[in-house]
Amino acid sequence: MNLPLNIDFTGKTVVVTGAGGVLCGDMARAFAQAGAKVALLDLNEEAVKKVSEELTAEGFIAKGYKANVLEPEMLEEVHQAVLKDFGPCDILVNGAGGNNPRATTDNEYQHEAKEGQKTFFDLDASGVDFVFKLNFQGTLIPTQIFAKDMVEKKSGSILNISSMNAYTPLTKIPAYSGAKAAISNFTQWLATHFAGTGIRCNAIAPGFLVSNQNRALLFNEDGTPTARSEKILKGTPMNRFVDSEELLGGVFFLCDDKAASAITGVVLPIDAGFAAYSGV
Ligand code: NAD
């Protein structure tokens, strides 16, 4: 992987939750390549073990840990293991998050709802709870556990992952949109709360990325954009999708104590202009 900025994280302990996933797996790799000792946390133990073993084989310092970001006791055990393996946490990336089909409507507009579709009125309260809990509590709880190291050291950086839907909600996904708006808000709250301790807290808001999971939704078999894809591109001034590696410059910049020494409480859109454009 080509690193976006020449920032040396040697000696830093970086904890990345959701590191078994697409985006945060890449972030963990990038931090390891930039010299950090990287703890990869995920419910999916196999996924983080695979990435950490690859990194170790390449000569980088990384280890995978099974962790549920919603279980404080389990996270505290992992925290103790990370302290023993790598030392106190310097940088925490709260990456675990996502949506759930039970909290998603089939139709964009109620007046277009067809027989048999899951509408707003069919949304499942437990699905909505799941999404709010995973994204919000799944950021708050790991921060309670790992930011204690930073308070003691009087320095550290927390990076949360917000989304485009935090600015203006996207159709069909009311719970995920609300939960990510809560993440942007919480980023500002944490930045203020920790301002006197030497800890900075920021977020990135990734734009629309093409991944293996959504490729079929965005492109027809002949490679032309689907109707949904065309809508996204029309709303994106740079008229293209964002590559996952394009997130890394913002991640490195915000997490570096020198480059972003006076930056706390910001949510950085990395979105090819989507959030800036009103559509007119
Ligand atoms: P992903 O689904 O590939 O990865 C998420 C990871 O979180 C998975 O490995 C999963 O096992 C893990 N996870 C889920 N629940 C967990 C729990 N309770 N405890 C620990 N780990 C848990 O997702 P991604 O696309 O890499 O997204 C990463 C972050 O970026 C998420 O917060 C997501 O909401 C956000 N995001 C993604 C996009 C995108 O286009 N992919 C855009 C904006 C924001």
mmCIF file of C-alpha atoms in Angstrom, residues 2 7 20 69 109 114 140-141 152 158 163 189 218 243 250 271-272 279:
data_model
loop_
_atom_site.group_PDB
_atom_site.id
_atom_site.type_symbol
_atom_site.label_atom_id
_atom_site.label_comp_id
_atom_site.label_asym_id
_atom_site.label_seq_id
_atom_site.Cartn_x
_atom_site.Cartn_y
_atom_site.Cartn_z
ATOM 1 C CA ASN A 2 1.325 3.487 -0.849
ATOM 2 C CA ILE A 7 4.166 10.644 8.905
ATOM 3 C CA GLY A 20 -11.646 -7.010 10.378
ATOM 4 C CA VAL A 69 -17.196 -3.099 21.258
ATOM 5 C CA TYR A 109 -40.885 7.562 -0.456
ATOM 6 C CA LYS A 114 -45.961 -1.052 -3.129
ATOM 7 C CA LEU A 140 -18.516 5.392 23.492
ATOM 8 C CA ILE A 141 -17.555 2.157 25.294
ATOM 9 C CA GLU A 152 -2.677 9.285 32.172
ATOM 10 C CA ILE A 158 -9.317 9.543 19.012
ATOM 11 C CA SER A 163 -20.760 9.353 7.327
ATOM 12 C CA TRP A 189 -18.638 16.477 22.827
ATOM 13 C CA LEU A 218 -23.728 0.551 -8.213
ATOM 14 C CA ASP A 243 -11.319 5.089 -3.237
ATOM 15 C CA GLY A 250 -7.235 12.394 6.392
ATOM 16 C CA ASP A 271 -16.356 12.690 -0.251
ATOM 17 C CA ALA A 272 -15.357 14.172 -3.639
ATOM 18 C CA GLY A 279 -27.916 19.663 -5.932
#
